[in-house]
Structure formats: structure tokens, C-alpha cells
Coordinates of C-alpha atoms in Angstrom, one line a residue:
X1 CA 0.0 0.0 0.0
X2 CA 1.1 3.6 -1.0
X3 CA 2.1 4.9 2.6
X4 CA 0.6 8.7 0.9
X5 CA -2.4 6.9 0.1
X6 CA -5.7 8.7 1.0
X7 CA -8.4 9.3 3.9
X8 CA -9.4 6.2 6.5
X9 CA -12.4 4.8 5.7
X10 CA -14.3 4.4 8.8
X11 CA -14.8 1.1 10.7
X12 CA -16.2 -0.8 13.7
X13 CA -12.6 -1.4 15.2
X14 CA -10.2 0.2 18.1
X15 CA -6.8 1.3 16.9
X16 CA -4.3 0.2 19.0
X17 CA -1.5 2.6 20.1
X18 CA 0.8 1.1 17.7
X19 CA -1.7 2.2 15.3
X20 CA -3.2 -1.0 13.9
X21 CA -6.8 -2.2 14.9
X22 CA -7.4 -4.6 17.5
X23 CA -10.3 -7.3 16.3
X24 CA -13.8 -6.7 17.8
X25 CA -14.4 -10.7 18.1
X26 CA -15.3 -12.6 21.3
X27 CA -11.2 -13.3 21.4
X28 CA -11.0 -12.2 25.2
X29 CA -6.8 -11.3 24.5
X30 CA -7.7 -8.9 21.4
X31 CA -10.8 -7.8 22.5
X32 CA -8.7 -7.0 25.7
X33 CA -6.0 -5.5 23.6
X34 CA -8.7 -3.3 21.6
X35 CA -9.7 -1.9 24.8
X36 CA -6.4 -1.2 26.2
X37 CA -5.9 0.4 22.8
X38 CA -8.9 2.5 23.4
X39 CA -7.5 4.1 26.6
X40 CA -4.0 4.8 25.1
X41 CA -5.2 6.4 22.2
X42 CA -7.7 8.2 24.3
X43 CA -9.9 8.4 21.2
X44 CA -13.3 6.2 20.1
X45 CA -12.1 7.0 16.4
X46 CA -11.4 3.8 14.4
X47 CA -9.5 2.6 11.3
X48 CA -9.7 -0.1 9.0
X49 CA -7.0 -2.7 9.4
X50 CA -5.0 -1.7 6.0
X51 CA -4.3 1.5 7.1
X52 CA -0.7 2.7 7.6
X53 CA 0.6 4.2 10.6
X54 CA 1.4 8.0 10.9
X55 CA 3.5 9.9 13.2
X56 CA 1.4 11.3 14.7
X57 CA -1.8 8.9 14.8
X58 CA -2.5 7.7 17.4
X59 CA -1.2 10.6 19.6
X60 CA 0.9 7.8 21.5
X61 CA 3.6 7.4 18.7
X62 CA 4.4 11.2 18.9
X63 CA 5.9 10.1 22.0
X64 CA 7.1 7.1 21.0
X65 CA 9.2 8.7 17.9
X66 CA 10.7 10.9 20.5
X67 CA 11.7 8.1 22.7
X68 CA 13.0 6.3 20.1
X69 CA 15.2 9.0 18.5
X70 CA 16.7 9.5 21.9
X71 CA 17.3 5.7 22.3
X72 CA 19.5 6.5 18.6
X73 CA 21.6 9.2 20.2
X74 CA 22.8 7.0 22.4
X75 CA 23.3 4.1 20.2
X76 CA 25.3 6.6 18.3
X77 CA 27.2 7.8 21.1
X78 CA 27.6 4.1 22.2
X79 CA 28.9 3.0 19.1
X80 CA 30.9 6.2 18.2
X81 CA 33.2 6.0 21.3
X82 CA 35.2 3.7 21.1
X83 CA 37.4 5.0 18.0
X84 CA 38.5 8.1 19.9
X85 CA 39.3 6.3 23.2
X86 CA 41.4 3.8 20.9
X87 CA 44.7 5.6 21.3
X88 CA 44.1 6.2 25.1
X89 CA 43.1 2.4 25.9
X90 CA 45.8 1.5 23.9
X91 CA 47.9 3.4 26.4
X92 CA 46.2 2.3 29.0
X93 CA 46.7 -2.0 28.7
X94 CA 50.2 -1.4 26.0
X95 CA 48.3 -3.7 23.7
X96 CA 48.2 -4.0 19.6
X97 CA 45.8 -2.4 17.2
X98 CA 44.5 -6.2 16.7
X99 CA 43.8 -6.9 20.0
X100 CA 42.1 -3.2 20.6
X101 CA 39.9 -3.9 17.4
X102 CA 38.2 -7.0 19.5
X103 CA 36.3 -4.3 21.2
X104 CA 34.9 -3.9 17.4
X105 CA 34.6 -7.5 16.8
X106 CA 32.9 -9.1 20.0
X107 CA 30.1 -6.3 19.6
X108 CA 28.8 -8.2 16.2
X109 CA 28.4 -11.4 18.5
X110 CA 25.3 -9.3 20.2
X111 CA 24.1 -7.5 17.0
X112 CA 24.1 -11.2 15.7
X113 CA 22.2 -12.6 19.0
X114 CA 19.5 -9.5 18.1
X115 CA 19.0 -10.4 14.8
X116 CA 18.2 -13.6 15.4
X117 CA 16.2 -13.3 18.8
X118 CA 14.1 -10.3 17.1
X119 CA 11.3 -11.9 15.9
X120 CA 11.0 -14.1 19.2
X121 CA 10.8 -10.9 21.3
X122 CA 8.7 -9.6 19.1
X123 CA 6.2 -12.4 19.4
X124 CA 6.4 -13.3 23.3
X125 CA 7.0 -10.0 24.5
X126 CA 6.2 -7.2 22.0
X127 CA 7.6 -4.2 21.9
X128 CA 7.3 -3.5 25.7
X129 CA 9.8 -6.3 25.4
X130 CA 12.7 -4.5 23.8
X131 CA 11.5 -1.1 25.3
X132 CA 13.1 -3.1 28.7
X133 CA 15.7 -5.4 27.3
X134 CA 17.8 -3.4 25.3
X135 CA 18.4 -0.4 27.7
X136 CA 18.8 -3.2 30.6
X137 CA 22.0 -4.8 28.4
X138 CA 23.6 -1.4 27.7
X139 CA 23.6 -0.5 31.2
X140 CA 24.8 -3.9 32.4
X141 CA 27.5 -3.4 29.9
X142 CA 28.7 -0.2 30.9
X143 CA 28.7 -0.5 34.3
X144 CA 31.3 -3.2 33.5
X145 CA 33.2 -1.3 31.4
X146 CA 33.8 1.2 33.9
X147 CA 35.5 -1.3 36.1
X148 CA 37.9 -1.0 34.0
X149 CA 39.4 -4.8 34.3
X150 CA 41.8 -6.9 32.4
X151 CA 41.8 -6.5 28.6
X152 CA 40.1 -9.7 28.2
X153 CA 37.1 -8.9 29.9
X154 CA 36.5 -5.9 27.8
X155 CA 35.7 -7.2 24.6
X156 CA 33.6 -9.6 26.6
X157 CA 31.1 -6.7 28.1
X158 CA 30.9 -4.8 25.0
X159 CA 28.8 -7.9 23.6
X160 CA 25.7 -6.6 25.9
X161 CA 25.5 -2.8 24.2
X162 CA 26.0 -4.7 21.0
X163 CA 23.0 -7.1 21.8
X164 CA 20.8 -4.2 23.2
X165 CA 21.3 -1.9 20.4
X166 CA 21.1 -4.2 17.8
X167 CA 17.6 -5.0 19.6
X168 CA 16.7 -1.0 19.2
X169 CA 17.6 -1.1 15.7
X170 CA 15.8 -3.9 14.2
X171 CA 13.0 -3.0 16.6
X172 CA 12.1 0.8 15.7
X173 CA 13.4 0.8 12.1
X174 CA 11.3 -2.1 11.5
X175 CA 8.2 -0.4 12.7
X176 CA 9.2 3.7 11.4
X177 CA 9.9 1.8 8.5
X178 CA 6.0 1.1 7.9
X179 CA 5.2 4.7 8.5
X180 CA 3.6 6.7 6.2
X181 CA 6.1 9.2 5.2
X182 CA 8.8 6.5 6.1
X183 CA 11.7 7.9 4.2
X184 CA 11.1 11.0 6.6
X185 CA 11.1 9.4 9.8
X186 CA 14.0 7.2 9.2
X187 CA 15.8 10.2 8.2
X188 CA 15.4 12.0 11.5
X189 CA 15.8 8.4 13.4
X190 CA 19.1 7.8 11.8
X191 CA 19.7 11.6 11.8
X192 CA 19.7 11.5 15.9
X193 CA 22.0 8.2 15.5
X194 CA 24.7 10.3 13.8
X195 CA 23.8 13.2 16.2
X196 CA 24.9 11.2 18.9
X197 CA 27.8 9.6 16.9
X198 CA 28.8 13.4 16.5
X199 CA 28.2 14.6 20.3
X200 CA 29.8 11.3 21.6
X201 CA 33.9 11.6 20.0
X202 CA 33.6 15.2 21.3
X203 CA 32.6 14.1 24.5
X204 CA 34.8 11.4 25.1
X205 CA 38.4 12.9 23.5
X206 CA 37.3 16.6 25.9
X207 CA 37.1 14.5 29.0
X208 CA 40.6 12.4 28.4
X209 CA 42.1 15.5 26.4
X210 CA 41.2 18.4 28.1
X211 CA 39.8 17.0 31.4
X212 CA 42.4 14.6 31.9
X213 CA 40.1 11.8 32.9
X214 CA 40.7 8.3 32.4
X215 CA 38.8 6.5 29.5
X216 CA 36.6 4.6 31.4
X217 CA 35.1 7.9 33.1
X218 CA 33.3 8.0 29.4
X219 CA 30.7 4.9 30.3
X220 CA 30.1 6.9 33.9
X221 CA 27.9 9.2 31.5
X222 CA 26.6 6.7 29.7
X223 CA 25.3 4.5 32.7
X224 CA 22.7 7.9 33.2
X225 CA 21.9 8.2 29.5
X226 CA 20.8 4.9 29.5
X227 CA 19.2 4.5 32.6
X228 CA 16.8 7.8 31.7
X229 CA 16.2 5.7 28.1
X230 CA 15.4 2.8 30.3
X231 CA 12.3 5.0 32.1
X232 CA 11.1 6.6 28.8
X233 CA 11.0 3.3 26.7
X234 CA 9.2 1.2 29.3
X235 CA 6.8 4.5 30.0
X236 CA 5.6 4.9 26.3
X237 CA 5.8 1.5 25.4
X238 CA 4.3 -0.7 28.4
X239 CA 1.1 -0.8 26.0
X240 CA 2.8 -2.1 23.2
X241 CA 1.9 -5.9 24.4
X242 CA 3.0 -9.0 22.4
X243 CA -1.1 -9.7 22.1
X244 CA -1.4 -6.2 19.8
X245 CA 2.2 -7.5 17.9
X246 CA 0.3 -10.8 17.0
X247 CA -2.9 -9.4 16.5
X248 CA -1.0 -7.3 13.9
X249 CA 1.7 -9.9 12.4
X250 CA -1.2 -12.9 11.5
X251 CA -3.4 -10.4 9.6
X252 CA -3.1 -11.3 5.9
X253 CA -0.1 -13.5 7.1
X254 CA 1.9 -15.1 4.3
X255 CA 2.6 -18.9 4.4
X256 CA 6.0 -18.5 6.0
X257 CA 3.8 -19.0 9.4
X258 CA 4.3 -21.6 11.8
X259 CA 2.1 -22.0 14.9
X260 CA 4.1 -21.4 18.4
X261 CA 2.4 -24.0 20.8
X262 CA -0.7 -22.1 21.6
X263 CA -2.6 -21.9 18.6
X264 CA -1.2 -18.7 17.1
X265 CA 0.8 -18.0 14.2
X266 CA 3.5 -15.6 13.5
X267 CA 5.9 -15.2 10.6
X268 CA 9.0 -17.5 11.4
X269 CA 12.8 -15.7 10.8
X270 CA 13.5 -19.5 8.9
X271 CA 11.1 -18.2 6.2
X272 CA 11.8 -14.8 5.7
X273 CA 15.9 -15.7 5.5
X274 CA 14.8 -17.9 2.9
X275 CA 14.0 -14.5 0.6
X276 CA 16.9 -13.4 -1.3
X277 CA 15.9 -9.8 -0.6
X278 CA 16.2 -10.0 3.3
X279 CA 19.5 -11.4 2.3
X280 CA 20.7 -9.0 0.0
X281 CA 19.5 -6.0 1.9
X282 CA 21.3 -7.3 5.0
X283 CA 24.8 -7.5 3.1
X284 CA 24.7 -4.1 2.0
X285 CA 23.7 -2.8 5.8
X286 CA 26.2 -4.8 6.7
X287 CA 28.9 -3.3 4.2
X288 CA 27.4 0.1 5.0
X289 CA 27.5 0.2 8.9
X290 CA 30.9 -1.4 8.0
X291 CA 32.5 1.5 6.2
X292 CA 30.6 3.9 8.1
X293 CA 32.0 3.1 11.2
X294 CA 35.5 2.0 10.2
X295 CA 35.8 5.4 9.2
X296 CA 34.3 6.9 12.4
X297 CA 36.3 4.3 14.3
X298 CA 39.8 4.8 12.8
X299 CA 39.5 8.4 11.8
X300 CA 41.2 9.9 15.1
X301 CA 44.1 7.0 14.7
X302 CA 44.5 7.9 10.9
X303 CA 44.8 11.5 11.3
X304 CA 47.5 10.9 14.1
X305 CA 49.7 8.5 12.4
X306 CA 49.4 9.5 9.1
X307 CA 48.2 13.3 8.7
X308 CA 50.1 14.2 12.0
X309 CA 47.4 16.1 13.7
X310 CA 47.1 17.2 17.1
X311 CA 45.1 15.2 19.6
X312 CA 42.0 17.4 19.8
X313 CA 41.7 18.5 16.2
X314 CA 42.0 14.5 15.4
X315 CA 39.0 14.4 17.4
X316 CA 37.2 17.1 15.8
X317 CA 37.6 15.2 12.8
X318 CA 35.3 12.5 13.4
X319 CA 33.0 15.0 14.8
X320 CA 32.7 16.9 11.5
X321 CA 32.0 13.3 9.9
X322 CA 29.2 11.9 12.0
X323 CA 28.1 15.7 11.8
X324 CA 27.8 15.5 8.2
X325 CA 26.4 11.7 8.4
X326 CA 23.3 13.5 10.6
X327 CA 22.8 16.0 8.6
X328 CA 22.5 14.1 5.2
X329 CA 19.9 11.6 7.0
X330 CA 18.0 14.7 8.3
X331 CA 17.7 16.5 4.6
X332 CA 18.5 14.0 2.2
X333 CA 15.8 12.0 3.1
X334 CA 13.2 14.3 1.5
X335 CA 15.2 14.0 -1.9
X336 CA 15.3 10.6 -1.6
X337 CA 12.1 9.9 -1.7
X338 CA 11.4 12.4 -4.6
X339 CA 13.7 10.7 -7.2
X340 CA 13.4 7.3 -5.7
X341 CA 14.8 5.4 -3.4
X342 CA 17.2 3.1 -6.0
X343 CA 18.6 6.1 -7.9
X344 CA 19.3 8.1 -5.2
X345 CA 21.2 5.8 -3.1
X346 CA 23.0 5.2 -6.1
X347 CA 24.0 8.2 -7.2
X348 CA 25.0 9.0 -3.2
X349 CA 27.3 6.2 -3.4
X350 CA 29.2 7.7 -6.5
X351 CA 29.7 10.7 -5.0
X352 CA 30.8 8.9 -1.7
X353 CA 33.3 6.9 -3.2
X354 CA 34.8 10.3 -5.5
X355 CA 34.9 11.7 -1.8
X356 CA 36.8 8.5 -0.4
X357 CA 39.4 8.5 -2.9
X358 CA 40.4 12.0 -2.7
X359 CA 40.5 11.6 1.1
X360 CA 42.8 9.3 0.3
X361 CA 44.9 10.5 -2.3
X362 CA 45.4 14.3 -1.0
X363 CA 47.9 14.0 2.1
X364 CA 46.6 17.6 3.6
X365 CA 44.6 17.5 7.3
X366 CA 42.8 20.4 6.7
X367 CA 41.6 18.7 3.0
X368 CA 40.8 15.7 4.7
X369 CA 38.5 16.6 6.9
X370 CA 36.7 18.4 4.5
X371 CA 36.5 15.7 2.3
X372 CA 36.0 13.1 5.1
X373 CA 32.5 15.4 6.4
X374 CA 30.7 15.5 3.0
X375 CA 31.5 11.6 2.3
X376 CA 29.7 11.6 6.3
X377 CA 26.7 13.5 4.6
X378 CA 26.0 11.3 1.6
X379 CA 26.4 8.2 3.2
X380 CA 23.7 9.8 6.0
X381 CA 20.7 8.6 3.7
X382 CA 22.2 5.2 2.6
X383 CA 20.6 3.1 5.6
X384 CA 16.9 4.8 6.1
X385 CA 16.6 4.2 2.0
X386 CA 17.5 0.6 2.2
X387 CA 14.6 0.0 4.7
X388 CA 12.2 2.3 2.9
X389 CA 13.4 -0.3 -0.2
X390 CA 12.7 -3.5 1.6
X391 CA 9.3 -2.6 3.0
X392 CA 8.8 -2.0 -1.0
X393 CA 9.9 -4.9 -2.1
X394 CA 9.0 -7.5 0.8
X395 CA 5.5 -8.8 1.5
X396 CA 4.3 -6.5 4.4
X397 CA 4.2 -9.3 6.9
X398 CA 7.5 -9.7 6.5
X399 CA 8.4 -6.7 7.4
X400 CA 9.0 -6.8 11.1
X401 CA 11.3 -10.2 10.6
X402 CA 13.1 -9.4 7.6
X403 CA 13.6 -5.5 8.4
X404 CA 14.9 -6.4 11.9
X405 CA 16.8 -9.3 10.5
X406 CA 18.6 -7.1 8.0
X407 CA 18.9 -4.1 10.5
X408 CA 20.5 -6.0 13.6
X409 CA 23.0 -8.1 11.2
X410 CA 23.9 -5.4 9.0
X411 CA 24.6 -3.4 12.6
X412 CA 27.2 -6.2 12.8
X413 CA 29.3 -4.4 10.5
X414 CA 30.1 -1.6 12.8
X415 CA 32.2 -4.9 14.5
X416 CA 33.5 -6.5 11.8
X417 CA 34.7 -3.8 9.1
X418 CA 36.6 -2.2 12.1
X419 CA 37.9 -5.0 13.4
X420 CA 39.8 -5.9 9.6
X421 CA 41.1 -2.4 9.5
X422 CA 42.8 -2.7 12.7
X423 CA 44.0 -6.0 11.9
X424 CA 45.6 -5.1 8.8
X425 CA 47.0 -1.9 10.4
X426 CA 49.0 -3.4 13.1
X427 CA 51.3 -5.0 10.4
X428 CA 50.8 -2.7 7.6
X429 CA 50.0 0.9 9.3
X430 CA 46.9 2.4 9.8
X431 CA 46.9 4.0 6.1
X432 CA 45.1 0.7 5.2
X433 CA 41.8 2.4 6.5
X434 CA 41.4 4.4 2.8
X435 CA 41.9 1.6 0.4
X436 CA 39.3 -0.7 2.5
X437 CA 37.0 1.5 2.7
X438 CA 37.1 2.3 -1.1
X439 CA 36.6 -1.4 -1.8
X440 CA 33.7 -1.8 0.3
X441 CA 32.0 1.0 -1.2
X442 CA 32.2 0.1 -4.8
X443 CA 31.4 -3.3 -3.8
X444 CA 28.1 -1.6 -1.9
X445 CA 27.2 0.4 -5.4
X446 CA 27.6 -3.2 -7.4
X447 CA 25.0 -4.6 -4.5
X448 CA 22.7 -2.1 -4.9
X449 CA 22.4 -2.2 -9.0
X450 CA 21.7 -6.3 -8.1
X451 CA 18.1 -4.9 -6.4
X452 CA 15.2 -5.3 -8.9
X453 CA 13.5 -2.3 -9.5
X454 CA 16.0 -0.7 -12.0
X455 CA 16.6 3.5 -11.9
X456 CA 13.4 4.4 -12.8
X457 CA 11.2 5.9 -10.0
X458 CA 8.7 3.7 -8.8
X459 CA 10.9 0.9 -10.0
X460 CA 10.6 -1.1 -6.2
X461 CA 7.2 -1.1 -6.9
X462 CA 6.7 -2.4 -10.0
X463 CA 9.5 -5.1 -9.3
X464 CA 7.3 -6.5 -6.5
X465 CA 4.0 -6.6 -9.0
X466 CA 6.3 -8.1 -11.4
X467 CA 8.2 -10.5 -9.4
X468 CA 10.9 -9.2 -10.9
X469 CA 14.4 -11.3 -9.6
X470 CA 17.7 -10.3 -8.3
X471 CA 20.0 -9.1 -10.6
X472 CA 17.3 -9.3 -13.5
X473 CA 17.9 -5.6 -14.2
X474 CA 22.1 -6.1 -14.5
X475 CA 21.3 -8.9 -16.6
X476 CA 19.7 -7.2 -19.2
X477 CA 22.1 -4.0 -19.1
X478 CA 24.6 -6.5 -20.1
X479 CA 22.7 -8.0 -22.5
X480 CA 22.1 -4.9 -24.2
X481 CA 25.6 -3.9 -23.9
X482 CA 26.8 -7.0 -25.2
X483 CA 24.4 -6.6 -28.7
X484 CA 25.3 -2.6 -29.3
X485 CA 29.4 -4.2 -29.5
X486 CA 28.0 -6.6 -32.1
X487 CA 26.4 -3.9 -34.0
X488 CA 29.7 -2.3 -33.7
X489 CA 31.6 -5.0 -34.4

């Protein structure tokens, strides 16, 4: 369904505060839920069970967008930190960039536990579910890392803010992401992400820098950022049940459905990995949050090594990048949605990767990070138009599975992409950084051409009506290719 599409027809059925109707039957749980939903909404108004979400209907999900735009400031600043505290921990334990990249590398294990727990949340505990899980982990994780133990434990801990905000992320993008007005929303959700991503390098590098605080002292902050998230989720989504998540996953429900002992069905993550899409979208996020965050992870080391910068203006640096990120999520996500969502990505990664290589190729700090901030803002809009795509492309009910699937796995690439860089760095310098990087995002570009829809706008669409395969599109470009060098010929 066209998420612009026109006015709610009228009906005999409670919204629920997630926005989606609770059945009027004798069912005592949905009729339950409907009621509940009732007293949220705090409105007798009804629509009909095809209609799409808004952000502002019911009232609830204006503060539920709020919530969860805070919860992706702190991911961002979660995620962000550990680049610009790499030199000072490195210091701190007189360990290798290969054993300082674990702290990269362990964090996919939780993304990876997320993505595949997602849908069972999802289904036994609803949103209320995450809304208390995921804030739980990060704070049991960072109350650990301020303990500052052995090396060996560290990488350990930083599994649990992997896990909780790989939760978060499959979790709220896979429900903004079947918003009207999506592209939008998912601009300003992963806009606060890089906000925080931008706020937390500044943070951290002032308080060792300037304030000549150990590195640790950094989670101290985060403990309280978390623990406020913690309040807020659980306040605005305690009536987000797993009866209203059900009630809204089996309606039209495809036939990847299995029952889950008590008689109802949901959509199972075995079916909806066995869709090429979920897997094709989930190796570009993963390539994306990859690049994205090797570069906001090794930005500080690279300007210190190889473009001799002083401490603080390294770490100004990455802030100009995650600035840039933010912004281009924030604005470009209008565009986006104008032009379509497979041209524009497109096009964004061209101009990313012209931006990558002269970051490379010109050795001047103050070209750098010039260069380094506008790649930031046009690789901002890369991630909120691959979901946009996927809720295109993918039948709706498996949007929650696959979305969330593709989200939390793809997040795994903020471990592994990182991780690489410093591995190849402790033997061959950190200039490796620029050359990886390049590779990954021309292999992103040739990923992207693979999804059907062509250039054309409205080409997701049409690919879904058509059944249109993967890599049909590339096929037939070299095809035609092929017969104008015969002509030629």
C-alpha cells in the first residue's frame, strides 16, 4: 500500500497505540488489547486494518518517535566511542591495534544474537519487550566497562550494548519503516544516530584530552543516559503488548507462518531468511555500517599516524564526519524519496566513493576533513533508504522479521569492518583504513544495482507486481551492452 495513500475509511474497530486495529471478536486477548488500545489512544475514532501508521496517529507514537530517537543518540554515542578512546586504551593495557579492534569484533556477536532473537521478542513480549531489554543490556554493559578490568574482559562486556542496540535497531526501524512518510522518519531516526555519533567523539576525546580523565570515566555518563532511556522506553511503550504485535503480524499472514504452541501463528525468521531480498538487503547494511563506522572508528588514529594532527583536532575530525552523516539523514531524506529510493542511493554512493578517494589521495589534514565530512553527509541517507526499499519490495508481513533481521545483522558491521582495518594496520599501518574502505563502497554500489526495480522511480514497486528477480535488471544492461558491441563490431 502507497504509505501517501488517502483518507481512513471508517470502521467498527479500536486502533491500537501502535496504530493497527485490535479485532472486535469474542477473542478475550484482542478484544482486551482493543480496549487497552482504546484508553492509550484516548480516542473512540477507528480505522480499518489496511491503514498505515502515521506519526502522529495515534497521539501515542508522537511520543514514542521521541523516545526512540533518543534511544539512537545513544546508540550513536555508544557506538561512536570507542574509536577516539582507541589511542588512550591502547595506552592504558600497551596492547596491539589487533587486540584493541576486539572491542569492534565481539560487539557483532550481540548484534548477531539480536537479529536472530528479534522476531522471538517480538512475538512473546512485544515491543514493551525491547523497550526493557535493550536499555537493561547497555547498562549492564557499561557499568562493566567502567571497572575497567583486564583487557580480556572488555571485549567480553561490549557484547551486551552490541546485543541491546542491535535490539533498538531492528525493533524501531522495522516499525518507522511502515510509516507513512517512512523515508522522513528514518531520516530523522538515523539523523539522531549520527547526532549522537557526533556529540559522543567530542565528549569522550574533551574528558581524556582536556579533562584529563581516564577513558573509562566516558561509560560513567553513559550508565545515566541509559538509565533515563530505560524509564522513557518502558513508559511509552508498556502498552505495546505481544497480544497487539500478533494481532498485527497474522493479519493477511503469508505462508512462511508456523504456529508457536498455543494456537497462534506468526511469521518464522526460517522463512523470511529464505527470501533473497532480506539477504541481499542485510549484506549491504552490513557493508554500510561497516565503512561507516571503520571510518568513524579509525578516523582519530589515521589523522594521528598518518596526517600528523594534534590530539584534539583528530578528534574534531570524526565530529565533523558523524556531523555530516546527521545531517544528510535529516535532509536527504526528502530527496530521496522524490527521485526514488534506487537512484538516489546510487547516485549518493558515487559521489561517496569520489569523496573517499580524494581523502585518500590528498595527504593535507585540513583537505581531509573536508573531504571526510561531505562523504559523512552522503552516506547519512544510505541506511533509512535501504529500509524504505525493503518494505517495498518485501511482503508487508514480513516486514518486522526481515527489516529487523537485515537491520541487527547489518549493525554487525560496525564490529566486523573495524575489526579488519585494525588487523591489517598493526602489520601494515593504519593508512590501510582508505583503500578498505574504497573497496567496500564500490562493492556496496555493485549490491545495490543487483536490487530489482532498476533506476526508474517507482521501480521497487513495480519489481514487486512483477516478481521481478535479483540481478534481473544487470542482466539485461549486459545483455544490451553485449548486442550494441555486435552492431559495432
Amino acid at each position: 500500500m502507497d504509505p501517501n495513500s488517502g483518507p481512513m475509511a471508517l470502521s467498527s474497530q479500536q486502533p491500537s497505540p501502535d496504530g493497527q486495529p485490535a479485532s472486535t471478536s469474542q477473542d478475550p486477548e484482542k478484544a482486551g488489547a482493543a480496549a487497552d488500545s482504546a484508553r492509550d489512544d484516548g480516542s473512540s475514532q477507528a480505522v480499518p486494518s489496511h491503514a498505515v501508521e502515521k506519526w502522529n496517529e495515534p497521539r501515542i507514537n508522537i511520543y514514542r518517535l521521541l523516545v526512540t530517537n533518543y534511544s539512537f543518540v545513544i546508540m550513536g554515542m555508544s557506538d561512536a566511542c570507542i574509536g577516539p578512546l582507541i589511542p588512550y586504551i591502547e595506552e592504558y593495557y600497551h596492547i596491539s591495534y589487533t587486540l584493541v579492534s576486539l572491542l569492534f569484533l565481539t560487539s557483532f556477536v550481540g548484534y548477531l544474537v539480536a537479529a536472530l532473537s528479534n522476531n522471538l521478542v517480538h512475538h512473546h513480549l512485544g515491543q514493551r519487550g525491547v523497550a526493557l531489554i535493550a536499555p537493561s543490556a547497555r547498562i549492564l554493559g557499561y557499568i562493566l566497562m567502567c571497572m575497567h578490568l583486564p583487557f580480556p574482559a572488555l571485549p567480553v562486556f561490549m557484547m551486551l550494548p552490541g546485543f541491546g542496540s542491535g535490539l533498538e535497531d531492528s525493533a524501531w526501524n522495522a516499525w518507522i519503516g511502515n510509516m507513512a512518510s517512512a523515508n522522513e522518519l528514518l531520516g530523522f531516526l538515523h539523523g539522531s544516530y549520527g547526532l549522537g555519533a557526533t556529540v559522543g567523539p567530542l565528549v569522550s576525546t574533551a574528558m581524556v584530552v582536556r579533562g584529563g580523565l581516564p577513558w573509562y570515566a566516558y561509560f560513567y555518563l553513559m550508565i545515566g543516559l541509559a538509565s533515563l532511556e530505560l524509564v522513557l522506553t518502558t513508559t511509552v511503550f508498556w502498552g505495546a503488548t505481544a497480544a497487539r504485535y500478533r494481532a498485527k503480524a497474522t493479519r493477511g499472514g503469508s505462508a512462511g507462518t508456523a504456529s508457536d504452541g498455543s494456537g497462534k501463528k506468526r511469521t518464522t525468521t526460517r522463512a523470511v531468511m529464505r527470501e533473497p531480498i532480506t539477504w541481499l538487503l542485510s549484506v549491504f547494511l552490513l557493508g554500510y555500517v561497516g565503512a561507516e563506522n571503520a571510518l568513524g572508528g579509525w578516523i582519530v588514529t589515521f589523522m594521528l599516524d598518518v596526517r600528523h594532527a594534534a590530539p584534539f583536532d583528530a578528534g574534531l575530525t570524526v565530529t565533523f564526519f558523524w556531523l555530516g552523516l546527521a545531517v544528510g539523514r535529516v535532509t536527504m531524506g526528502f530527496l530521496t524519496g522524490q527521485i526514488g529510493e534506487k537512484r538516489a542511493i546510487a547516485t549518493y554512493l558515487i559521489l561517496a566513493i569520489a569523496l573517499q578517494t580524494l581523502y585518500w589521495l590528498i595527504p593535507s589534514f585540513a583537505a581531509s576533513a573536508v573531504f571526510v565530512s561531505f562523504e559523512g553527509f552522503f552516506l547519512g541517507p544510505l541506511f533509512p533508504g535501504a529500509i524504505v526499499a525493503a518494505t517495498k519490495l518485501l511482503p508487508v508481513d514480513y516486514h518486522v522479521s526481515a527489516i529487523g533481521f537485515a537491520a541487527a545483522f547489518g549493525g554487525g558491521g560496525a564490529a566486523v569492518v573495524p575489526f579488519v582495518v585494525g588487523a591489517v594496520a598493526s602489520s601494515r599501518g593504519v593508512w590501510v583504513l582508505q583503500p578498505i574502505v574504497l573497496a567496500v563502497l564500490a562493492f556496496l554500489l555493485l549490491v545495490w544495482l543487483a536490487l530489482p526495480g532498476g533506476l526508474r522511480r517507482g521501480g521497487l514497486e513495480h519489481a514487486r507486481e512483477t516478481d521481478e528477480k535479483i540481478g534481473q535488471q544487470v542482466v539485461m544492461a549486459y545483455r544490451w551492452v553485449g548486442k550494441m558491441f555486435a552492431k559495432d563490431s
